[in-house]
Coordinates of C-alpha atoms in Angstrom, one line a residue:
X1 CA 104.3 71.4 157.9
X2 CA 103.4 74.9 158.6
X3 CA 104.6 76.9 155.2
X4 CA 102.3 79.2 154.4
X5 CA 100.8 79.5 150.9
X6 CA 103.0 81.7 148.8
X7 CA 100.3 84.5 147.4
X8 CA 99.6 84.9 151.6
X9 CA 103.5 85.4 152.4
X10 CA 103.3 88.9 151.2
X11 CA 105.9 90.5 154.1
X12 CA 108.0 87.5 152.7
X13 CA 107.1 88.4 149.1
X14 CA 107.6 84.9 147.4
X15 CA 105.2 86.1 144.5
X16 CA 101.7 87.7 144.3
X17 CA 99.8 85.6 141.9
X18 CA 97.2 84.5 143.9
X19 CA 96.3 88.3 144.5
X20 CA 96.2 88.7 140.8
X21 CA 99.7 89.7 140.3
X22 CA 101.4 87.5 137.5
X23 CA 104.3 89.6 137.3
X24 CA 107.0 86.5 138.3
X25 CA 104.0 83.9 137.4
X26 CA 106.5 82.2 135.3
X27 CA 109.0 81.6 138.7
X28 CA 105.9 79.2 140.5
X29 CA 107.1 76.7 142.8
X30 CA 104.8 74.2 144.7
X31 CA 102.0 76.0 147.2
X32 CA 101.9 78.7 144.9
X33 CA 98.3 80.2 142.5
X34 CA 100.7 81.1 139.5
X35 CA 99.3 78.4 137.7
X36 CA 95.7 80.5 137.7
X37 CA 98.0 82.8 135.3
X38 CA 98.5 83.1 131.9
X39 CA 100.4 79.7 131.0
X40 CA 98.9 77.7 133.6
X41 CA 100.8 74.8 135.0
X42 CA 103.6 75.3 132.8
X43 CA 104.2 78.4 135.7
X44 CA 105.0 76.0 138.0
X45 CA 108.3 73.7 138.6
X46 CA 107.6 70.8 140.9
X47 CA 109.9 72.2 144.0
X48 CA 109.1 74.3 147.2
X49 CA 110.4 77.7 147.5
X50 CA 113.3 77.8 149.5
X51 CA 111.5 80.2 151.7
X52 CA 108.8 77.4 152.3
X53 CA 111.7 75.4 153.0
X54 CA 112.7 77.3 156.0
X55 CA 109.4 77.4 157.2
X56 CA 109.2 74.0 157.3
X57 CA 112.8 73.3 158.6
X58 CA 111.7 75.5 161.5
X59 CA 108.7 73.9 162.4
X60 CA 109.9 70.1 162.6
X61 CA 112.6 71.7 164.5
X62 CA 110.4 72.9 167.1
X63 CA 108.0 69.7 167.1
X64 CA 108.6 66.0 168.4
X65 CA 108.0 62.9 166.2
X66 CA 104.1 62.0 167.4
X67 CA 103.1 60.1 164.7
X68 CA 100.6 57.0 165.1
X69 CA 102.9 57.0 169.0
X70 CA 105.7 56.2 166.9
X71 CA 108.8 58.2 166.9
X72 CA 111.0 55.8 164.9
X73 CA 113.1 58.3 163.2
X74 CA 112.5 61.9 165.3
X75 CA 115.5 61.5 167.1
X76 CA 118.0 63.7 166.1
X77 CA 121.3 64.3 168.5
X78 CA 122.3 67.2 168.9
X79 CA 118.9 69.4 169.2
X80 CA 116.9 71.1 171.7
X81 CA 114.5 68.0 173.2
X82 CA 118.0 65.4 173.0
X83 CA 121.4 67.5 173.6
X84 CA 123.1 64.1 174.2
X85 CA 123.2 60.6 173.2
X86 CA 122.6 59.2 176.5
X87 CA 119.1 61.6 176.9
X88 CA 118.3 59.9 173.3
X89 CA 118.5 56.6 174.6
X90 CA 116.6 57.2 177.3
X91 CA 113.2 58.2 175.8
X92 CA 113.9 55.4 172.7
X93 CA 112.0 52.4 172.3
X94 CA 112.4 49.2 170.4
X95 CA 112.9 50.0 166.8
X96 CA 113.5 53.7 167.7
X97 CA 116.8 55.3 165.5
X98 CA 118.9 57.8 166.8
X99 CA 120.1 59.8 164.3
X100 CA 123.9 61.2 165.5
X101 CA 125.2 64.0 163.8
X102 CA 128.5 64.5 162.6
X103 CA 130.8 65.9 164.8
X104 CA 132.7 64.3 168.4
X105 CA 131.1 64.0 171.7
X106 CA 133.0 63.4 175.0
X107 CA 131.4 61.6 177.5
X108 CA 131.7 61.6 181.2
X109 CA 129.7 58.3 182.2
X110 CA 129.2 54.7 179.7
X111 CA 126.3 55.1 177.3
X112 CA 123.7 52.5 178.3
X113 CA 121.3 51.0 175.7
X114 CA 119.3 49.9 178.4
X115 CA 118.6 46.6 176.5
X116 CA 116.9 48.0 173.6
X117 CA 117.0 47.3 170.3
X118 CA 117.4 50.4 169.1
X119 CA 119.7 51.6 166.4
X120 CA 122.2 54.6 166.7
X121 CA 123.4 55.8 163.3
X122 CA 126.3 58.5 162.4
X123 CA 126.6 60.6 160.0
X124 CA 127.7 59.5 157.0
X125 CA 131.3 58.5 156.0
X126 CA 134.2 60.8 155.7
X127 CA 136.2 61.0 152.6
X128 CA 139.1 58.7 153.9
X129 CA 136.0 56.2 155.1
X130 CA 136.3 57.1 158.7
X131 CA 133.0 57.6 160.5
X132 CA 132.4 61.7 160.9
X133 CA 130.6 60.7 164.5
X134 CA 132.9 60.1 167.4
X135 CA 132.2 59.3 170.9
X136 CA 135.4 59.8 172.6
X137 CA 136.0 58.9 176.1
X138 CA 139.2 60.6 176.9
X139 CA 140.8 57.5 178.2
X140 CA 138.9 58.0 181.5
X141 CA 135.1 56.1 181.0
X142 CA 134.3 53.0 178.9
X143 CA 132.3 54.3 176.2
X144 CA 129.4 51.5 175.9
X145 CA 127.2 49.0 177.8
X146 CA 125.0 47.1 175.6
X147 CA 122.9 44.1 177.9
X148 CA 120.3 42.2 177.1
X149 CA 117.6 41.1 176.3
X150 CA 119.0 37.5 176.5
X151 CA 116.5 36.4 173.8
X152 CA 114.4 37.7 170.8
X153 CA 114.8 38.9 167.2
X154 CA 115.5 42.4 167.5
X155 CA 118.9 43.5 168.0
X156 CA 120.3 46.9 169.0
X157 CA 122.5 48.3 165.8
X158 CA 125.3 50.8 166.0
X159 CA 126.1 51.9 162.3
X160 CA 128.7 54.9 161.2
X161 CA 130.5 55.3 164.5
X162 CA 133.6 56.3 165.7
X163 CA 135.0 54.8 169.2
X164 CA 137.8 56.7 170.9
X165 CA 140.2 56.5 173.9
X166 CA 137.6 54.3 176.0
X167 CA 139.2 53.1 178.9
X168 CA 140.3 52.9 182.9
X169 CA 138.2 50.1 183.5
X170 CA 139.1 46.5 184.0
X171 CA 137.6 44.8 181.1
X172 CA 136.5 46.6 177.6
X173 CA 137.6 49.9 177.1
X174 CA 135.6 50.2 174.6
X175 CA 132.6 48.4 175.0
X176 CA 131.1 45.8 177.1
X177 CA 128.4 43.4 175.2
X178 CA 126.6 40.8 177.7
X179 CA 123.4 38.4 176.7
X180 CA 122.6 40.6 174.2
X181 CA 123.5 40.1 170.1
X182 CA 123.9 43.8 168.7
X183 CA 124.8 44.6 165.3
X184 CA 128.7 47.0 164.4
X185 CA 128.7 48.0 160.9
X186 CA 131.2 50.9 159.3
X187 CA 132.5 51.5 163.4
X188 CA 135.9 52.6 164.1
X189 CA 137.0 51.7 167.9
X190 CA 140.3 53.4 168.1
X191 CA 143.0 53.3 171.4
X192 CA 140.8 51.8 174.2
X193 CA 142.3 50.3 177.1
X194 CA 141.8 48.0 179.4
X195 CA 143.7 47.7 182.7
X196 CA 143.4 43.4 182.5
X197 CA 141.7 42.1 179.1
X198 CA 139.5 43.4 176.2
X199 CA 141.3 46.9 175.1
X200 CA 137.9 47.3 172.4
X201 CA 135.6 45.1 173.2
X202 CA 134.5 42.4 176.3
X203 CA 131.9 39.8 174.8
X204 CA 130.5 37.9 177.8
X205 CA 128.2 35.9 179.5
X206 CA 126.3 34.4 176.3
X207 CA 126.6 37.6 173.7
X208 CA 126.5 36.7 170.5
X209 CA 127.7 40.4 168.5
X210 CA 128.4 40.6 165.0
X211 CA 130.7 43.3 163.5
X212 CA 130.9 44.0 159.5
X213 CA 133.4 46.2 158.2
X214 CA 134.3 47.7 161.4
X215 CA 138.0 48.8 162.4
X216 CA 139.9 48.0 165.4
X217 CA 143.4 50.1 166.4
X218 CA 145.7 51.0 168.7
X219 CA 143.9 49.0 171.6
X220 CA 145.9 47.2 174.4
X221 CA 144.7 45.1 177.2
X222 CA 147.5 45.7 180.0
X223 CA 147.9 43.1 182.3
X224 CA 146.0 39.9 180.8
X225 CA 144.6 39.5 176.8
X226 CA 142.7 40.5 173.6
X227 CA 144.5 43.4 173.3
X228 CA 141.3 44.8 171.0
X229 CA 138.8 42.2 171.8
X230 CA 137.6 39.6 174.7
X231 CA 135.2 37.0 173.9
X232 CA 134.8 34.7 177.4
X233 CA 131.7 32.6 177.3
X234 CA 130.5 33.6 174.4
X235 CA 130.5 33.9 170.5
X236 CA 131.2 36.7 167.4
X237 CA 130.7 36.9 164.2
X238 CA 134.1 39.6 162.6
X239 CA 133.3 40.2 158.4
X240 CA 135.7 42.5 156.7
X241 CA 136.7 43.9 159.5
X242 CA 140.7 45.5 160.2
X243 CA 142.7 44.8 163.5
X244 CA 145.3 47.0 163.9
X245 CA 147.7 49.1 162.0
X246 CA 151.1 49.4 160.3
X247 CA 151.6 52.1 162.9
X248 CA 149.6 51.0 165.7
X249 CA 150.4 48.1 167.3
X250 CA 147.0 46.4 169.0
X251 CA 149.1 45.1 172.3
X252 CA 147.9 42.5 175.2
X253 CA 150.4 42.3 178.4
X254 CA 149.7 38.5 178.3
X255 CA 148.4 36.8 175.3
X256 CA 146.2 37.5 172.0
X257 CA 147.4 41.1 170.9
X258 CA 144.5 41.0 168.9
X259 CA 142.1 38.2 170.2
X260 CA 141.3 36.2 173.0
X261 CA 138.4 33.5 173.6
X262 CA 137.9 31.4 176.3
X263 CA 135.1 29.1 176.1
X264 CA 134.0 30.6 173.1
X265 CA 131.3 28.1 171.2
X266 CA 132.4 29.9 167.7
X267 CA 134.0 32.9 166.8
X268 CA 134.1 33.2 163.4
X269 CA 136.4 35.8 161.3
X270 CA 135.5 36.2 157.2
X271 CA 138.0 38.5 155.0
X272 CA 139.6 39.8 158.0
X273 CA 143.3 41.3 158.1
X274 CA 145.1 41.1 161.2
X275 CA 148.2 43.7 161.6
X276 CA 150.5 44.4 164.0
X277 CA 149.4 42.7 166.9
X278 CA 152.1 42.0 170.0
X279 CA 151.5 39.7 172.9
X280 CA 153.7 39.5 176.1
X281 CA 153.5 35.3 176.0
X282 CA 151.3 33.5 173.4
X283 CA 149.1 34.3 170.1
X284 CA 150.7 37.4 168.3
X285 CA 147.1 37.8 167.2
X286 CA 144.6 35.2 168.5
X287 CA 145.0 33.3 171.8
X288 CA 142.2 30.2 172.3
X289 CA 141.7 28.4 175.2
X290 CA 139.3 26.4 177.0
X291 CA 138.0 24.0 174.5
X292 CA 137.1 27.7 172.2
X293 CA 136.2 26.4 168.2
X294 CA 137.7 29.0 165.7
X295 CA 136.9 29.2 161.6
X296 CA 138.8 31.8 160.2
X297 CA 138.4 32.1 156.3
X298 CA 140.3 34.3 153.9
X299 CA 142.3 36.1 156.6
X300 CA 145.5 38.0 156.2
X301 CA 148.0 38.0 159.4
X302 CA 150.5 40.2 159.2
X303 CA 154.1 41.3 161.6
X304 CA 152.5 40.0 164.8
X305 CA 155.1 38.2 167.3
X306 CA 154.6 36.3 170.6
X307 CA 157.6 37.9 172.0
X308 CA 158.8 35.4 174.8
X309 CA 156.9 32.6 174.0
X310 CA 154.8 30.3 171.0
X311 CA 152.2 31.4 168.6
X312 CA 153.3 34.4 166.5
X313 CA 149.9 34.2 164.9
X314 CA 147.6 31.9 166.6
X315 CA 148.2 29.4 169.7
X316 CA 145.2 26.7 170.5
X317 CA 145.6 25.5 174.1
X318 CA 143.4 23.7 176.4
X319 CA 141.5 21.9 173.8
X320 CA 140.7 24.8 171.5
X321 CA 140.1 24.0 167.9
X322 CA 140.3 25.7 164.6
X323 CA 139.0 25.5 161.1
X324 CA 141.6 27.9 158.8
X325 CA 141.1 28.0 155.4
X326 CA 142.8 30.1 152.6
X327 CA 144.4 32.8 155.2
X328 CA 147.7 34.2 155.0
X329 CA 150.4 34.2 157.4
X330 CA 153.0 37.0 156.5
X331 CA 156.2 38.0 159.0
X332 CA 154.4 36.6 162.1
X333 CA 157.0 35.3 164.3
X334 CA 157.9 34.4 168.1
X335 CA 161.2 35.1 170.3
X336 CA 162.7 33.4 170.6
X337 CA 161.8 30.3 168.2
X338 CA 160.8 28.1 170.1
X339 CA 157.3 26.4 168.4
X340 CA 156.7 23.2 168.2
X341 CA 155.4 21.2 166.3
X342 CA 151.9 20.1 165.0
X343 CA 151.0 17.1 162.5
X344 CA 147.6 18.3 160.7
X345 CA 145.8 15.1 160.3
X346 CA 143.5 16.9 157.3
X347 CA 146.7 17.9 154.9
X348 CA 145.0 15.4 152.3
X349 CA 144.8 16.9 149.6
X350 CA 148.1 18.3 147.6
X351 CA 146.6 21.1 145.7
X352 CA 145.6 22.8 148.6
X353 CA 149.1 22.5 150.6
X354 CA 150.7 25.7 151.2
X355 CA 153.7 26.6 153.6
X356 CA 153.4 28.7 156.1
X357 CA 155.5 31.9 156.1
X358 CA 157.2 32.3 159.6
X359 CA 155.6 30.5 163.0
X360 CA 151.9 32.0 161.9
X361 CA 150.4 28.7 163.9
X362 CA 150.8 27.0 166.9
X363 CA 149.3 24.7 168.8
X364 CA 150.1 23.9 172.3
X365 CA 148.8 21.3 175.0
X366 CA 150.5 21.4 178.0
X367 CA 154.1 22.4 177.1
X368 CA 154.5 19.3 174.9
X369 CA 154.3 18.6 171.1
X370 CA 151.3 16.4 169.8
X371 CA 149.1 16.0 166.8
X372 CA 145.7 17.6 167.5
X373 CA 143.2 15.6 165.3
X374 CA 140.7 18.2 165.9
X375 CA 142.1 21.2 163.9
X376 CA 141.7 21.4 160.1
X377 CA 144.1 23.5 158.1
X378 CA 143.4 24.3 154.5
X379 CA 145.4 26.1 151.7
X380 CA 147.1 28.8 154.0
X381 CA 148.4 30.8 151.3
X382 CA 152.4 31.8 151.7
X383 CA 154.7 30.9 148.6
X384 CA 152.9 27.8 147.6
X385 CA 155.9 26.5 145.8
X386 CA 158.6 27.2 148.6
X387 CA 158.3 23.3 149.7
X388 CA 155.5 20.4 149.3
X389 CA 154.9 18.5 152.5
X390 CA 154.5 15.0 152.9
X391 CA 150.8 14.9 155.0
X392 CA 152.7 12.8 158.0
X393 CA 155.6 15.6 158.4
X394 CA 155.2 18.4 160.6
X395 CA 155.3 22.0 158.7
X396 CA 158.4 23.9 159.3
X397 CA 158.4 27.8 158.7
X398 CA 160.8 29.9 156.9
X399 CA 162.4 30.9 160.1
X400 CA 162.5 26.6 161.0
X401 CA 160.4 27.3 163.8
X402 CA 157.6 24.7 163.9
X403 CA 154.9 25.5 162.7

């Protein structure tokens, strides 16, 4: 690694023991002869000098990752043969990392992954669990393009990374994620906008993406929906992940201040918490249309409104359906009331009966009330004792709103 043996660094002066001075022989460190001394290998504690150190740090500084072809984890951003992300991304290849230091990058074009499964990881955590690597956009580019390949295994992975003010675009401030299936874990995306839908994140034409633990704030899609994210002809995995804030509304001039789908085959949500989110028309948080299938599983959905129309939490129209089991719908409301109602064919069993605190879920088909056999509610979980329903009656919320 190019240290030099310590009896040899004698302008460095480390020690002299291989020379036949055992003056410090007791102070050996790895790579020195102070074990020929008087004590042997007791002279020696198993560490390199800190001088060898910096000889070392020096030279993989100034040499590129060669080894077997394979430079898998010799990219390191910011340093002299990569000064950017984007000149990282260029020269990866599948299976490559890109190791992003902490610290915030502004960008003035949309990193490209180029359709490589490549992984770009940040620095580690900060101390309020906020990645310490941020890619900010200054509300003038969209911060990511990840395409393709439409098939395959590998994925590309984006791990410890902060999002930021993404946006003047059309769809997906944030990010746009087409035939491809990447991989979000720990990310932050944080005030993107989009001028029409998809203030975060677009998923289209066949993405699949999967996001664990990630964070979603302040992000508004201005004339249309999905205020932080779009899925249109495609699917999305969301585990533990946050949508908006107490002091950040996520906002959609149209519908879903959080989420929209449209023709999604599943989009499924585990142990998510949905806050603040504020649509124009319909879906507070979620809007799904166009025959879209839903499961959303230990959620929390809290002080979202539809403010001029239905849905304060979620509104199905067009045929969507949804599976929602033991979520919670908390101060969720629309203005004015007007929600109608919904018979759950599936309310069956008793023990699992819960009301529903204000208009958390609508369902809508063409401006008139009907059952919709094809949506399964189980044990939302507001104030299971406020009232028992018969499973024939139609839920009425604390507001008497339908539900």
């Amino acid at each position: 690694a190019g240290a030099v043996h310590q009896h040899v660094a004698a302008p460095v002066g480390v020690d002299g023991c291989g020379l036949g001075d055992c003056t410090d022989a007791h102070l050996g460190t790895i790579m020195s002869y102070c074990h020929l001394c008087s004590g042997g290998l007791s002279n020696i504690e198993l560490r390199f000098h800190e001088l060898c150190q910096d000889q070392m740090y020096d030279r993989f500084a100034e040499t590129s990752c060669t080894e077997n072809g394979n430079c898998s984890a010799g990219f390191v951003v910011p340093s002299l043969d990569y000064p950017t992300i984007q000149s990282a991304i260029d020269e990866a290849s599948d299976g490559d990392v890109i190791e992003i230091l902490a610290g915030t990058y502004v960008l003035d074009s949309t990193l490209d992954t180029q359709g490589k499964a490549i992984q770009l990881l940040g620095a580690d955590l900060g101390s309020d669990g906020n990645p310490t690597t941020i890619i900010d956009g200054e509300g003038a580019v969209r911060l990511l393009l990840c395409q393709g390949p439409a098939s395959g295994t590998e994925h590309a992975t984006f791990t410890n990374l902060a999002f930021h003010n993404g946006g003047d675009v059309p769809n997906g401030g944030g990010a746009v994620i087409q035939t491809s299936s990447p991989i979000f874990e720990d990310c932050l995306f944080n005030n993107c906008t989009a001028n029409e839908s998809g203030g975060s994140i677009l998923a289209s034409q066949g993405a699949d993406p999967s996001f664990n633990r990630c964070t979603f704030t302040g992000g508004r899609a201005l004339s249309s929906s999905g205020g932080e994210i779009r899925i249109l002809d495609s699917d999305g995995t969301f585990t533990q992940c946050i949508f908006g804030s107490t002091d950040d509304a996520s906002e959609a001039g149209h519908s879903g201040g959080h989420v929209s789908t449209k023709n999604a085959t599943l989009a499924t949500f585990e142990d998510c918490i949905f806050r603040n989110g504020q649509a124009a028309i319909y879906g507070g948080s979620i809007i799904s249309t166009n025959s879209s299938s839903l499961v959303l599983n230990g959620c929390s959905f809290q002080d979202s409104n539809a403010n001029s129309s239905s849905g304060g939490g979620i509104c199905l129209l067009s045929n969507s359906q949804a599976t929602i089991q033991e979520c919670d719908f908390t101060s969720c409301s629309v203005r004015p009331r007007i929600c109608q109602g919904v018979r759950p064919p599936s309310y069956h069993d008793d023990s699992q009966r819960r009301s529903l605190w204000g208009n958390a879920l609508r369902s809508r088909q063409h401006r008139t009330s009907r059952q919709v056999s094809h949506e399964q509610v189980h044990g939302s979980l507001s104030d299971p004792a406020r009232r028992r329903h018969h499973p024939t009656q139609r839920l009425r919320t604390q507001d008497d709103g339908w539900y």
